[in-house]
């Protein structure tokens, strides 16, 4: 079956490693946090403040703030906008993202 | 306008947004002797319509996910030429949160940039051209907050920019012309698109024969999508709607059903379709925050603009979806007119009444076409009745439809603002951008754009220091920091 990478004939450089809650996942150069997580088959990475319900990408363009994630100890980053670098530490976020 | 020498001190126009309207405007103004700073949130110009794979993905065939790529190639080439000649500065990854009139009569545009978007950047300009685009509307239904349910435009943006999809099966649903390229794009990328669920009846379109006949390009585009849907064997269900999304931790399936003329679901038509992704959208809303904060009059949900694309605030132009949603081709025409008008007026040569006849004709034709689409692609009738009390409507503050209804029935809220004060609906991170039309609909009020002083969240430290140097030596104006010598505040 055709993949989006094949469709666009993309030939990115070698994948690099980042972590999600300490677990290693691979990311391609140019991918955002959200794109790398989707590639790894992960669709939810936040628990809401009220009911701790799972959330992930919704608007995909930085408007809805549903995909918030903690990136390198910085909470409330929009995963759909945040670029990734080798060694980045992504953490799923629960509640406000601050230790409270 | 301040007195300036020609050349490096030519009048300076800040164009906000580098989608079709902003690009066309920047090119038109720069070609006529105006210095342009083009501010845009993305690393690459193009906006949502011409969104392209991240450069590091090194896509050799980015056009595979696009229509009208040649138009974009021309725009991008023109932009590069103007940048090389020093007529345009492209301020990439600049998230504009506020624009205001400066004490000297010009304007200050405030943006956030840098890693984590925490660094302030200010641009001073003689005039501002708003090409801020719009965002998608999604009306709620049970299960719409499950991971795997994404906006139609969001699924497209993730595909175009990140070359990723969420799972291998999808349903595309809602209403409007955007659903077609989303469904065909996902299918071309290898996703099994199990249904395109459109609540309207596009069969009503041919009755609008005159507006359609004037748009051979649009008809060809529609035929192209229809052919692609057939080729990918995408089942098209018109006058159907998604009744519910199912799953616990993520989306597993949707139930769709046929709608009768009164907007009720037809008994016996409900069917369950397993899917990993539901890409859903119900049209678009203009981004009006910056215009509103500048004091520009809004007309309905959009920024009011005259024949020259001027707002009613002197020195502020607006073009593209922020002045009314009508698609990329219309945005190009409006942007071109706005850029030419701004250049003419900044250079002291007001345009005559028939200064750009071809662009004006294109604009008129495309607006007529867009009005036809608006009449056909309306929100799914009866959507409000299908929203159960337990359904979360405000995604940020987790306010349910039941709470919104109670604020109206039991607490007497008669407008959206009172509903918000009683329930917190619209008070969260997105500031009501996602839920406002739904809250208004459920509360039985007319939708009006919310008034937001700032277009994006701003760190308090940035807010506290904003404008400290306005009218001063411009030491914090980033034009100087970038060393290109085109300091916006130079000589001020």
PDB file of N, CA and C in Angstrom, chain B residues 339-436:
ATOM      1  N   UNK B 339      -3.025  44.688  -2.444  1.00  0.00           N
ATOM      2  CA  UNK B 339      -1.624  45.092  -2.568  1.00  0.00           C
ATOM      3  C   UNK B 339      -1.459  46.291  -3.492  1.00  0.00           C
ATOM      4  N   UNK B 340      -2.211  46.278  -4.596  1.00  0.00           N
ATOM      5  CA  UNK B 340      -2.111  47.409  -5.533  1.00  0.00           C
ATOM      6  C   UNK B 340      -2.698  48.676  -4.941  1.00  0.00           C
ATOM      7  N   UNK B 341      -3.824  48.539  -4.262  1.00  0.00           N
ATOM      8  CA  UNK B 341      -4.438  49.713  -3.636  1.00  0.00           C
ATOM      9  C   UNK B 341      -3.516  50.297  -2.578  1.00  0.00           C
ATOM     10  N   UNK B 342      -2.941  49.417  -1.738  1.00  0.00           N
ATOM     11  CA  UNK B 342      -2.059  49.889  -0.665  1.00  0.00           C
ATOM     12  C   UNK B 342      -0.852  50.600  -1.259  1.00  0.00           C
ATOM     13  N   UNK B 343      -0.261  50.009  -2.314  1.00  0.00           N
ATOM     14  CA  UNK B 343       0.913  50.626  -2.934  1.00  0.00           C
ATOM     15  C   UNK B 343       0.557  51.993  -3.495  1.00  0.00           C
ATOM     16  N   UNK B 344      -0.545  52.040  -4.239  1.00  0.00           N
ATOM     17  CA  UNK B 344      -0.937  53.299  -4.868  1.00  0.00           C
ATOM     18  C   UNK B 344      -1.141  54.390  -3.822  1.00  0.00           C
ATOM     19  N   UNK B 345      -1.840  54.044  -2.768  1.00  0.00           N
ATOM     20  CA  UNK B 345      -2.158  55.068  -1.768  1.00  0.00           C
ATOM     21  C   UNK B 345      -0.936  55.430  -0.925  1.00  0.00           C
ATOM     22  N   UNK B 346      -0.081  54.471  -0.625  1.00  0.00           N
ATOM     23  CA  UNK B 346       1.127  54.782   0.149  1.00  0.00           C
ATOM     24  C   UNK B 346       2.081  55.648  -0.666  1.00  0.00           C
ATOM     25  N   UNK B 347       2.048  55.486  -1.994  1.00  0.00           N
ATOM     26  CA  UNK B 347       2.939  56.281  -2.847  1.00  0.00           C
ATOM     27  C   UNK B 347       2.276  57.578  -3.293  1.00  0.00           C
ATOM     28  N   UNK B 348       1.094  57.850  -2.745  1.00  0.00           N
ATOM     29  CA  UNK B 348       0.455  59.141  -2.989  1.00  0.00           C
ATOM     30  C   UNK B 348      -0.257  59.255  -4.327  1.00  0.00           C
ATOM     31  N   UNK B 349      -0.597  58.119  -4.921  1.00  0.00           N
ATOM     32  CA  UNK B 349      -1.304  58.156  -6.209  1.00  0.00           C
ATOM     33  C   UNK B 349      -2.562  57.317  -6.111  1.00  0.00           C
ATOM     34  N   UNK B 350      -3.620  57.845  -5.491  1.00  0.00           N
ATOM     35  CA  UNK B 350      -4.850  57.056  -5.300  1.00  0.00           C
ATOM     36  C   UNK B 350      -5.339  56.473  -6.619  1.00  0.00           C
ATOM     37  N   UNK B 351      -5.757  55.215  -6.607  1.00  0.00           N
ATOM     38  CA  UNK B 351      -6.179  54.563  -7.853  1.00  0.00           C
ATOM     39  C   UNK B 351      -7.525  55.107  -8.325  1.00  0.00           C
ATOM     40  N   UNK B 352      -7.721  55.078  -9.644  1.00  0.00           N
ATOM     41  CA  UNK B 352      -9.007  55.475 -10.210  1.00  0.00           C
ATOM     42  C   UNK B 352     -10.043  54.391  -9.954  1.00  0.00           C
ATOM     43  N   UNK B 353     -11.286  54.647 -10.367  1.00  0.00           N
ATOM     44  CA  UNK B 353     -12.365  53.701 -10.059  1.00  0.00           C
ATOM     45  C   UNK B 353     -12.228  52.377 -10.811  1.00  0.00           C
ATOM     46  N   UNK B 354     -11.484  52.356 -11.926  1.00  0.00           N
ATOM     47  CA  UNK B 354     -11.404  51.125 -12.718  1.00  0.00           C
ATOM     48  C   UNK B 354      -9.937  50.742 -12.924  1.00  0.00           C
ATOM     49  N   UNK B 355      -9.194  50.710 -11.808  1.00  0.00           N
ATOM     50  CA  UNK B 355      -7.739  50.590 -11.894  1.00  0.00           C
ATOM     51  C   UNK B 355      -7.274  49.167 -12.181  1.00  0.00           C
ATOM     52  N   UNK B 356      -8.061  48.196 -11.819  1.00  0.00           N
ATOM     53  CA  UNK B 356      -7.652  46.788 -12.019  1.00  0.00           C
ATOM     54  C   UNK B 356      -8.859  45.975 -12.472  1.00  0.00           C
ATOM     55  N   UNK B 357      -9.335  46.274 -13.711  1.00  0.00           N
ATOM     56  CA  UNK B 357     -10.606  45.682 -14.162  1.00  0.00           C
ATOM     57  C   UNK B 357     -10.591  44.158 -14.171  1.00  0.00           C
ATOM     58  N   UNK B 358      -9.474  43.561 -14.573  1.00  0.00           N
ATOM     59  CA  UNK B 358      -9.458  42.106 -14.697  1.00  0.00           C
ATOM     60  C   UNK B 358      -9.593  41.449 -13.322  1.00  0.00           C
ATOM     61  N   UNK B 359      -8.804  41.928 -12.363  1.00  0.00           N
ATOM     62  CA  UNK B 359      -8.869  41.356 -11.016  1.00  0.00           C
ATOM     63  C   UNK B 359     -10.246  41.598 -10.402  1.00  0.00           C
ATOM     64  N   UNK B 360     -10.828  42.746 -10.682  1.00  0.00           N
ATOM     65  CA  UNK B 360     -12.146  43.059 -10.124  1.00  0.00           C
ATOM     66  C   UNK B 360     -13.211  42.130 -10.693  1.00  0.00           C
ATOM     67  N   UNK B 361     -13.097  41.838 -12.010  1.00  0.00           N
ATOM     68  CA  UNK B 361     -14.061  40.914 -12.625  1.00  0.00           C
ATOM     69  C   UNK B 361     -13.911  39.509 -12.034  1.00  0.00           C
ATOM     70  N   UNK B 362     -12.656  39.057 -11.884  1.00  0.00           N
ATOM     71  CA  UNK B 362     -12.409  37.737 -11.299  1.00  0.00           C
ATOM     72  C   UNK B 362     -13.005  37.671  -9.893  1.00  0.00           C
ATOM     73  N   UNK B 363     -12.771  38.731  -9.132  1.00  0.00           N
ATOM     74  CA  UNK B 363     -13.287  38.764  -7.760  1.00  0.00           C
ATOM     75  C   UNK B 363     -14.812  38.670  -7.754  1.00  0.00           C
ATOM     76  N   UNK B 364     -15.459  39.436  -8.625  1.00  0.00           N
ATOM     77  CA  UNK B 364     -16.928  39.443  -8.652  1.00  0.00           C
ATOM     78  C   UNK B 364     -17.464  38.052  -8.998  1.00  0.00           C
ATOM     79  N   UNK B 365     -16.825  37.428  -9.998  1.00  0.00           N
ATOM     80  CA  UNK B 365     -17.271  36.110 -10.449  1.00  0.00           C
ATOM     81  C   UNK B 365     -17.111  35.068  -9.333  1.00  0.00           C
ATOM     82  N   UNK B 366     -15.963  35.100  -8.672  1.00  0.00           N
ATOM     83  CA  UNK B 366     -15.704  34.098  -7.642  1.00  0.00           C
ATOM     84  C   UNK B 366     -16.569  34.322  -6.399  1.00  0.00           C
ATOM     85  N   UNK B 367     -16.884  35.581  -6.134  1.00  0.00           N
ATOM     86  CA  UNK B 367     -17.781  35.841  -4.995  1.00  0.00           C
ATOM     87  C   UNK B 367     -19.181  35.306  -5.282  1.00  0.00           C
ATOM     88  N   UNK B 368     -19.616  35.469  -6.533  1.00  0.00           N
ATOM     89  CA  UNK B 368     -20.939  34.951  -6.893  1.00  0.00           C
ATOM     90  C   UNK B 368     -20.963  33.434  -6.740  1.00  0.00           C
ATOM     91  N   UNK B 369     -19.884  32.798  -7.173  1.00  0.00           N
ATOM     92  CA  UNK B 369     -19.790  31.340  -7.068  1.00  0.00           C
ATOM     93  C   UNK B 369     -19.792  30.911  -5.607  1.00  0.00           C
ATOM     94  N   UNK B 370     -19.034  31.638  -4.788  1.00  0.00           N
ATOM     95  CA  UNK B 370     -18.940  31.279  -3.380  1.00  0.00           C
ATOM     96  C   UNK B 370     -20.292  31.443  -2.678  1.00  0.00           C
ATOM     97  N   UNK B 371     -21.073  32.434  -3.116  1.00  0.00           N
ATOM     98  CA  UNK B 371     -22.406  32.619  -2.535  1.00  0.00           C
ATOM     99  C   UNK B 371     -23.299  31.415  -2.849  1.00  0.00           C
ATOM    100  N   UNK B 372     -23.130  30.860  -4.053  1.00  0.00           N
ATOM    101  CA  UNK B 372     -23.903  29.667  -4.438  1.00  0.00           C
ATOM    102  C   UNK B 372     -23.531  28.497  -3.529  1.00  0.00           C
ATOM    103  N   UNK B 373     -22.220  28.310  -3.311  1.00  0.00           N
ATOM    104  CA  UNK B 373     -21.781  27.210  -2.446  1.00  0.00           C
ATOM    105  C   UNK B 373     -22.318  27.391  -1.028  1.00  0.00           C
ATOM    106  N   UNK B 374     -22.262  28.639  -0.542  1.00  0.00           N
ATOM    107  CA  UNK B 374     -22.741  28.906   0.820  1.00  0.00           C
ATOM    108  C   UNK B 374     -24.205  28.514   0.983  1.00  0.00           C
ATOM    109  N   UNK B 375     -24.985  28.734  -0.098  1.00  0.00           N
ATOM    110  CA  UNK B 375     -26.413  28.441  -0.007  1.00  0.00           C
ATOM    111  C   UNK B 375     -26.666  26.938   0.028  1.00  0.00           C
ATOM    112  N   UNK B 376     -25.771  26.165  -0.560  1.00  0.00           N
ATOM    113  CA  UNK B 376     -25.952  24.706  -0.614  1.00  0.00           C
ATOM    114  C   UNK B 376     -25.353  24.020   0.611  1.00  0.00           C
ATOM    115  N   UNK B 377     -24.107  24.431   0.952  1.00  0.00           N
ATOM    116  CA  UNK B 377     -23.407  23.774   2.062  1.00  0.00           C
ATOM    117  C   UNK B 377     -23.695  24.498   3.376  1.00  0.00           C
ATOM    118  N   UNK B 378     -24.858  24.246   3.904  1.00  0.00           N
ATOM    119  CA  UNK B 378     -25.239  24.860   5.181  1.00  0.00           C
ATOM    120  C   UNK B 378     -24.976  23.845   6.300  1.00  0.00           C
ATOM    121  N   UNK B 379     -24.969  24.281   7.550  1.00  0.00           N
ATOM    122  CA  UNK B 379     -24.759  23.321   8.640  1.00  0.00           C
ATOM    123  C   UNK B 379     -25.807  22.215   8.579  1.00  0.00           C
ATOM    124  N   UNK B 380     -25.429  20.992   8.976  1.00  0.00           N
ATOM    125  CA  UNK B 380     -26.395  19.881   8.891  1.00  0.00           C
ATOM    126  C   UNK B 380     -27.661  20.230   9.660  1.00  0.00           C
ATOM    127  N   UNK B 381     -28.829  20.197   8.985  1.00  0.00           N
ATOM    128  CA  UNK B 381     -30.058  20.541   9.696  1.00  0.00           C
ATOM    129  C   UNK B 381     -30.271  19.608  10.884  1.00  0.00           C
ATOM    130  N   UNK B 382     -30.745  20.176  11.977  1.00  0.00           N
ATOM    131  CA  UNK B 382     -31.065  19.361  13.144  1.00  0.00           C
ATOM    132  C   UNK B 382     -29.857  18.923  13.957  1.00  0.00           C
ATOM    133  N   UNK B 383     -28.662  19.503  13.688  1.00  0.00           N
ATOM    134  CA  UNK B 383     -27.458  19.041  14.393  1.00  0.00           C
ATOM    135  C   UNK B 383     -27.589  19.220  15.899  1.00  0.00           C
ATOM    136  N   UNK B 384     -28.235  20.329  16.313  1.00  0.00           N
ATOM    137  CA  UNK B 384     -28.323  20.636  17.739  1.00  0.00           C
ATOM    138  C   UNK B 384     -29.085  19.577  18.518  1.00  0.00           C
ATOM    139  N   UNK B 385     -30.141  19.063  17.890  1.00  0.00           N
ATOM    140  CA  UNK B 385     -30.962  18.057  18.589  1.00  0.00           C
ATOM    141  C   UNK B 385     -30.219  16.740  18.781  1.00  0.00           C
ATOM    142  N   UNK B 386     -29.208  16.498  17.953  1.00  0.00           N
ATOM    143  CA  UNK B 386     -28.459  15.239  18.076  1.00  0.00           C
ATOM    144  C   UNK B 386     -27.319  15.330  19.085  1.00  0.00           C
ATOM    145  N   UNK B 387     -27.087  16.524  19.622  1.00  0.00           N
ATOM    146  CA  UNK B 387     -26.044  16.688  20.640  1.00  0.00           C
ATOM    147  C   UNK B 387     -26.649  16.331  21.999  1.00  0.00           C
ATOM    148  N   UNK B 388     -26.222  15.200  22.574  1.00  0.00           N
ATOM    149  CA  UNK B 388     -26.770  14.775  23.858  1.00  0.00           C
ATOM    150  C   UNK B 388     -26.276  15.697  24.972  1.00  0.00           C
ATOM    151  N   UNK B 389     -27.001  15.717  26.086  1.00  0.00           N
ATOM    152  CA  UNK B 389     -26.613  16.570  27.207  1.00  0.00           C
ATOM    153  C   UNK B 389     -25.205  16.258  27.711  1.00  0.00           C
ATOM    154  N   UNK B 390     -24.786  14.994  27.585  1.00  0.00           N
ATOM    155  CA  UNK B 390     -23.480  14.597  28.126  1.00  0.00           C
ATOM    156  C   UNK B 390     -22.323  14.972  27.197  1.00  0.00           C
ATOM    157  N   UNK B 391     -22.636  15.420  25.970  1.00  0.00           N
ATOM    158  CA  UNK B 391     -21.576  15.733  25.004  1.00  0.00           C
ATOM    159  C   UNK B 391     -20.829  16.990  25.414  1.00  0.00           C
ATOM    160  N   UNK B 392     -19.498  16.886  25.467  1.00  0.00           N
ATOM    161  CA  UNK B 392     -18.674  18.065  25.733  1.00  0.00           C
ATOM    162  C   UNK B 392     -18.733  18.968  24.510  1.00  0.00           C
ATOM    163  N   UNK B 393     -19.053  20.240  24.720  1.00  0.00           N
ATOM    164  CA  UNK B 393     -19.134  21.191  23.611  1.00  0.00           C
ATOM    165  C   UNK B 393     -17.890  22.090  23.592  1.00  0.00           C
ATOM    166  N   UNK B 394     -17.576  22.710  24.746  1.00  0.00           N
ATOM    167  CA  UNK B 394     -16.332  23.481  24.876  1.00  0.00           C
ATOM    168  C   UNK B 394     -15.240  22.492  25.246  1.00  0.00           C
ATOM    169  N   UNK B 395     -14.370  22.212  24.271  1.00  0.00           N
ATOM    170  CA  UNK B 395     -13.358  21.167  24.453  1.00  0.00           C
ATOM    171  C   UNK B 395     -12.331  21.557  25.506  1.00  0.00           C
ATOM    172  N   UNK B 396     -12.002  22.853  25.585  1.00  0.00           N
ATOM    173  CA  UNK B 396     -10.960  23.298  26.520  1.00  0.00           C
ATOM    174  C   UNK B 396     -11.428  23.208  27.964  1.00  0.00           C
ATOM    175  N   UNK B 397     -12.604  23.745  28.241  1.00  0.00           N
ATOM    176  CA  UNK B 397     -13.098  23.819  29.621  1.00  0.00           C
ATOM    177  C   UNK B 397     -14.038  22.667  29.946  1.00  0.00           C
ATOM    178  N   UNK B 398     -14.215  21.744  29.011  1.00  0.00           N
ATOM    179  CA  UNK B 398     -15.028  20.553  29.211  1.00  0.00           C
ATOM    180  C   UNK B 398     -16.443  20.885  29.689  1.00  0.00           C
ATOM    181  N   UNK B 399     -17.062  21.815  28.980  1.00  0.00           N
ATOM    182  CA  UNK B 399     -18.438  22.218  29.293  1.00  0.00           C
ATOM    183  C   UNK B 399     -19.392  21.414  28.399  1.00  0.00           C
ATOM    184  N   UNK B 400     -20.356  20.754  29.017  1.00  0.00           N
ATOM    185  CA  UNK B 400     -21.260  19.898  28.257  1.00  0.00           C
ATOM    186  C   UNK B 400     -22.441  20.682  27.669  1.00  0.00           C
ATOM    187  N   UNK B 401     -23.088  20.044  26.700  1.00  0.00           N
ATOM    188  CA  UNK B 401     -24.293  20.637  26.126  1.00  0.00           C
ATOM    189  C   UNK B 401     -25.357  20.800  27.204  1.00  0.00           C
ATOM    190  N   UNK B 402     -25.399  19.849  28.151  1.00  0.00           N
ATOM    191  CA  UNK B 402     -26.376  19.941  29.236  1.00  0.00           C
ATOM    192  C   UNK B 402     -26.176  21.208  30.058  1.00  0.00           C
ATOM    193  N   UNK B 403     -24.921  21.532  30.339  1.00  0.00           N
ATOM    194  CA  UNK B 403     -24.636  22.733  31.128  1.00  0.00           C
ATOM    195  C   UNK B 403     -25.017  23.993  30.366  1.00  0.00           C
ATOM    196  N   UNK B 404     -24.778  23.978  29.051  1.00  0.00           N
ATOM    197  CA  UNK B 404     -25.129  25.154  28.245  1.00  0.00           C
ATOM    198  C   UNK B 404     -26.654  25.315  28.195  1.00  0.00           C
ATOM    199  N   UNK B 405     -27.350  24.205  27.998  1.00  0.00           N
ATOM    200  CA  UNK B 405     -28.818  24.272  27.957  1.00  0.00           C
ATOM    201  C   UNK B 405     -29.370  24.726  29.303  1.00  0.00           C
ATOM    202  N   UNK B 406     -28.770  24.216  30.389  1.00  0.00           N
ATOM    203  CA  UNK B 406     -29.258  24.610  31.720  1.00  0.00           C
ATOM    204  C   UNK B 406     -29.044  26.103  31.961  1.00  0.00           C
ATOM    205  N   UNK B 407     -27.928  26.640  31.439  1.00  0.00           N
ATOM    206  CA  UNK B 407     -27.676  28.067  31.664  1.00  0.00           C
ATOM    207  C   UNK B 407     -28.734  28.913  30.977  1.00  0.00           C
ATOM    208  N   UNK B 408     -29.308  28.381  29.890  1.00  0.00           N
ATOM    209  CA  UNK B 408     -30.358  29.120  29.180  1.00  0.00           C
ATOM    210  C   UNK B 408     -31.717  28.883  29.857  1.00  0.00           C
ATOM    211  N   UNK B 409     -32.047  27.603  30.077  1.00  0.00           N
ATOM    212  CA  UNK B 409     -33.387  27.258  30.567  1.00  0.00           C
ATOM    213  C   UNK B 409     -33.574  27.609  32.030  1.00  0.00           C
ATOM    214  N   UNK B 410     -32.549  27.294  32.838  1.00  0.00           N
ATOM    215  CA  UNK B 410     -32.735  27.437  34.286  1.00  0.00           C
ATOM    216  C   UNK B 410     -32.171  28.741  34.821  1.00  0.00           C
ATOM    217  N   UNK B 411     -31.105  29.248  34.181  1.00  0.00           N
ATOM    218  CA  UNK B 411     -30.460  30.446  34.724  1.00  0.00           C
ATOM    219  C   UNK B 411     -30.762  31.684  33.895  1.00  0.00           C
ATOM    220  N   UNK B 412     -31.468  31.485  32.774  1.00  0.00           N
ATOM    221  CA  UNK B 412     -31.971  32.645  32.028  1.00  0.00           C
ATOM    222  C   UNK B 412     -30.965  33.337  31.130  1.00  0.00           C
ATOM    223  N   UNK B 413     -29.872  32.654  30.797  1.00  0.00           N
ATOM    224  CA  UNK B 413     -28.908  33.279  29.886  1.00  0.00           C
ATOM    225  C   UNK B 413     -29.570  33.537  28.543  1.00  0.00           C
ATOM    226  N   UNK B 414     -29.412  34.741  28.015  1.00  0.00           N
ATOM    227  CA  UNK B 414     -30.073  35.083  26.758  1.00  0.00           C
ATOM    228  C   UNK B 414     -29.088  35.407  25.654  1.00  0.00           C
ATOM    229  N   UNK B 415     -27.797  35.342  25.941  1.00  0.00           N
ATOM    230  CA  UNK B 415     -26.790  35.620  24.916  1.00  0.00           C
ATOM    231  C   UNK B 415     -25.542  34.802  25.219  1.00  0.00           C
ATOM    232  N   UNK B 416     -24.661  34.730  24.221  1.00  0.00           N
ATOM    233  CA  UNK B 416     -23.495  33.851  24.333  1.00  0.00           C
ATOM    234  C   UNK B 416     -22.571  34.282  25.467  1.00  0.00           C
ATOM    235  N   UNK B 417     -22.482  35.594  25.674  1.00  0.00           N
ATOM    236  CA  UNK B 417     -21.583  36.077  26.715  1.00  0.00           C
ATOM    237  C   UNK B 417     -22.063  35.637  28.103  1.00  0.00           C
ATOM    238  N   UNK B 418     -23.353  35.671  28.325  1.00  0.00           N
ATOM    239  CA  UNK B 418     -23.878  35.231  29.613  1.00  0.00           C
ATOM    240  C   UNK B 418     -23.692  33.727  29.782  1.00  0.00           C
ATOM    241  N   UNK B 419     -23.913  32.981  28.694  1.00  0.00           N
ATOM    242  CA  UNK B 419     -23.664  31.534  28.746  1.00  0.00           C
ATOM    243  C   UNK B 419     -22.222  31.284  29.168  1.00  0.00           C
ATOM    244  N   UNK B 420     -21.308  32.052  28.589  1.00  0.00           N
ATOM    245  CA  UNK B 420     -19.883  31.896  28.888  1.00  0.00           C
ATOM    246  C   UNK B 420     -19.601  32.202  30.358  1.00  0.00           C
ATOM    247  N   UNK B 421     -20.176  33.280  30.857  1.00  0.00           N
ATOM    248  CA  UNK B 421     -19.926  33.655  32.247  1.00  0.00           C
ATOM    249  C   UNK B 421     -20.493  32.615  33.210  1.00  0.00           C
ATOM    250  N   UNK B 422     -21.591  31.972  32.823  1.00  0.00           N
ATOM    251  CA  UNK B 422     -22.216  30.992  33.712  1.00  0.00           C
ATOM    252  C   UNK B 422     -21.570  29.617  33.613  1.00  0.00           C
ATOM    253  N   UNK B 423     -20.995  29.280  32.455  1.00  0.00           N
ATOM    254  CA  UNK B 423     -20.523  27.891  32.256  1.00  0.00           C
ATOM    255  C   UNK B 423     -19.029  27.771  31.985  1.00  0.00           C
ATOM    256  N   UNK B 424     -18.356  28.853  31.654  1.00  0.00           N
ATOM    257  CA  UNK B 424     -16.962  28.871  31.196  1.00  0.00           C
ATOM    258  C   UNK B 424     -16.813  28.400  29.747  1.00  0.00           C
ATOM    259  N   UNK B 425     -17.900  28.170  29.035  1.00  0.00           N
ATOM    260  CA  UNK B 425     -17.773  27.758  27.629  1.00  0.00           C
ATOM    261  C   UNK B 425     -17.107  28.875  26.827  1.00  0.00           C
ATOM    262  N   UNK B 426     -15.969  28.577  26.214  1.00  0.00           N
ATOM    263  CA  UNK B 426     -15.270  29.582  25.416  1.00  0.00           C
ATOM    264  C   UNK B 426     -14.200  30.334  26.170  1.00  0.00           C
ATOM    265  N   UNK B 427     -13.929  29.933  27.423  1.00  0.00           N
ATOM    266  CA  UNK B 427     -12.940  30.653  28.230  1.00  0.00           C
ATOM    267  C   UNK B 427     -11.568  30.001  28.224  1.00  0.00           C
ATOM    268  N   UNK B 428     -11.395  28.897  27.513  1.00  0.00           N
ATOM    269  CA  UNK B 428     -10.145  28.150  27.612  1.00  0.00           C
ATOM    270  C   UNK B 428      -9.083  28.607  26.626  1.00  0.00           C
ATOM    271  N   UNK B 429      -8.124  27.715  26.404  1.00  0.00           N
ATOM    272  CA  UNK B 429      -6.965  28.013  25.567  1.00  0.00           C
ATOM    273  C   UNK B 429      -7.359  28.548  24.199  1.00  0.00           C
ATOM    274  N   UNK B 430      -8.366  27.931  23.571  1.00  0.00           N
ATOM    275  CA  UNK B 430      -8.667  28.320  22.186  1.00  0.00           C
ATOM    276  C   UNK B 430      -9.556  29.547  22.131  1.00  0.00           C
ATOM    277  N   UNK B 431      -9.993  30.031  23.309  1.00  0.00           N
ATOM    278  CA  UNK B 431     -10.794  31.246  23.385  1.00  0.00           C
ATOM    279  C   UNK B 431     -12.075  31.164  22.551  1.00  0.00           C
ATOM    280  N   UNK B 432     -12.658  29.969  22.561  1.00  0.00           N
ATOM    281  CA  UNK B 432     -13.950  29.822  21.898  1.00  0.00           C
ATOM    282  C   UNK B 432     -13.878  29.630  20.403  1.00  0.00           C
ATOM    283  N   UNK B 433     -12.659  29.558  19.846  1.00  0.00           N
ATOM    284  CA  UNK B 433     -12.571  29.431  18.378  1.00  0.00           C
ATOM    285  C   UNK B 433     -13.208  28.132  17.909  1.00  0.00           C
ATOM    286  N   UNK B 434     -13.083  27.074  18.721  1.00  0.00           N
ATOM    287  CA  UNK B 434     -13.636  25.791  18.314  1.00  0.00           C
ATOM    288  C   UNK B 434     -15.135  25.688  18.618  1.00  0.00           C
ATOM    289  N   UNK B 435     -15.597  26.258  19.727  1.00  0.00           N
ATOM    290  CA  UNK B 435     -16.967  25.964  20.162  1.00  0.00           C
ATOM    291  C   UNK B 435     -17.969  27.096  19.954  1.00  0.00           C
ATOM    292  N   UNK B 436     -17.503  28.301  19.625  1.00  0.00           N
ATOM    293  CA  UNK B 436     -18.429  29.446  19.628  1.00  0.00           C
ATOM    294  C   UNK B 436     -19.680  29.238  18.764  1.00  0.00           C
TER     295      UNK B 436
END
